[in-house]
Coordinates of C-alpha atoms in Angstrom, one line a residue:
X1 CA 172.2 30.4 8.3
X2 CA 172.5 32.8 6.2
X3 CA 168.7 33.5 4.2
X4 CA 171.0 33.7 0.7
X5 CA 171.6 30.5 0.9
X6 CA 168.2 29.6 0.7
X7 CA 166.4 32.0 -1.8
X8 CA 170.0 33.0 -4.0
X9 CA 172.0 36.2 -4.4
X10 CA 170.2 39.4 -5.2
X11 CA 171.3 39.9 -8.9
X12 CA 173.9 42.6 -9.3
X13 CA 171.4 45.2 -11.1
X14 CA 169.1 44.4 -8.4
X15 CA 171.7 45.7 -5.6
X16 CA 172.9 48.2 -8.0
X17 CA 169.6 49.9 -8.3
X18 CA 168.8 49.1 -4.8
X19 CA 172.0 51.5 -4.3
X20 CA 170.6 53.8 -6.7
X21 CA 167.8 54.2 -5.0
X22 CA 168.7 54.7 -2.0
X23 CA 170.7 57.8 -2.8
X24 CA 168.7 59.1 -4.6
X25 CA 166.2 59.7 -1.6
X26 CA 168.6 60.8 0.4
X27 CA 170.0 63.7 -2.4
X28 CA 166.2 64.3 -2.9
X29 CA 165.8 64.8 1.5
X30 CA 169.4 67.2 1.3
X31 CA 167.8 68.8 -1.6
X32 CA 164.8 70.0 0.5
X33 CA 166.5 70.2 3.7
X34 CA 168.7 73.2 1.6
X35 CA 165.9 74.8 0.3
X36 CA 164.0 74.6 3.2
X37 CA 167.2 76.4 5.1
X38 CA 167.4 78.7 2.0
X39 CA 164.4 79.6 2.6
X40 CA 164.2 80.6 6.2
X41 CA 168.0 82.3 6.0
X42 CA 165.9 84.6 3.3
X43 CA 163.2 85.3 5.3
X44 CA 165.4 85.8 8.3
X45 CA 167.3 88.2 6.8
X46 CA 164.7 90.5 5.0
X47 CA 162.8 90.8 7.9
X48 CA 165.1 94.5 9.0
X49 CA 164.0 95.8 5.7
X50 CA 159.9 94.3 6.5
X51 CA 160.2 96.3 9.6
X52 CA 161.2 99.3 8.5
X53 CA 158.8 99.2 5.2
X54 CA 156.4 98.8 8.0
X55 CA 157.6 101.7 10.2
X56 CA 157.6 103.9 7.2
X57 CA 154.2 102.4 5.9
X58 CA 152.8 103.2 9.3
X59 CA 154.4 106.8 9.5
X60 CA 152.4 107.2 6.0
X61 CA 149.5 106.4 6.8
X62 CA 149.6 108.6 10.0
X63 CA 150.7 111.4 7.6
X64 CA 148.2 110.9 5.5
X65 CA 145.4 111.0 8.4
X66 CA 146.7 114.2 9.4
X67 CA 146.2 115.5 6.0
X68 CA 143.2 114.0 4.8
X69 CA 141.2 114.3 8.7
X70 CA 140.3 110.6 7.8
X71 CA 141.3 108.5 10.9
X72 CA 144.3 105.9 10.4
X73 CA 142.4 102.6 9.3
X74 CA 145.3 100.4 9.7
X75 CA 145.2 100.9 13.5
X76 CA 142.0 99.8 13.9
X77 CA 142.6 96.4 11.5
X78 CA 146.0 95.8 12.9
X79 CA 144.8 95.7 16.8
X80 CA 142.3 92.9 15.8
X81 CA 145.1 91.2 13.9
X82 CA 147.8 91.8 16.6
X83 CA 145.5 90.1 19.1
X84 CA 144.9 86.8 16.7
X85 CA 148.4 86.6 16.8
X86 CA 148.6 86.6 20.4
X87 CA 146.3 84.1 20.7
X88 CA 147.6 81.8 18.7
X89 CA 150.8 82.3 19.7
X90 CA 149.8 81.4 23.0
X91 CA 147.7 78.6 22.2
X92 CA 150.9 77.5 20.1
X93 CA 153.2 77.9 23.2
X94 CA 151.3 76.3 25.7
X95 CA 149.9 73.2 23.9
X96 CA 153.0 71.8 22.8
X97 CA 154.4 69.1 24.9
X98 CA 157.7 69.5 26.7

């Protein structure tokens, strides 16, 4: 048996917003899956011009050691960073489930 036949038909505006609804979440979930994507596409693709703002920032700094006689501070801060990063990476890497 069919369970309209019991309670009665859904009015049309009730299906039509039920419709209504339902696309609209699933525009809304395409919307931020495209953003999302835009998002990471950016950062993908800036991340040449990070490394070599990074090469040069480090071959300033350097430069600027040699000139001043005042050690290269980034060294220092980036070897405790650079090993965090390890860490979690590897914490990341081997705790997730296969």
């Amino acid at each position: 048996m069919h369970p309209y036949l019991i309670t009665g038909k859904p009015a049309r505006l009730a299906r039509a917003l039920t419709w209504v609804r339902t696309w609209t979440v699933r525009l809304l979930a395409l919307l931020v899956m495209v953003l999302l994507g835009a998002a990471v596409f950016t950062i993908r693709c800036a991340r040449p011009v990070i490394n070599y703002a990074a090469t040069r920032a480090a071959w300033l700094e350097l430069w600027a050691a040699s000139v001043t006689g005042i050690g290269p501070m980034g060294a220092a801060l980036g070897d405790g960073l650079t090993d965090e990063f390890i860490r979690e990476f590897h914490r990341a890497r081997t705790g997730a489930n296969a």
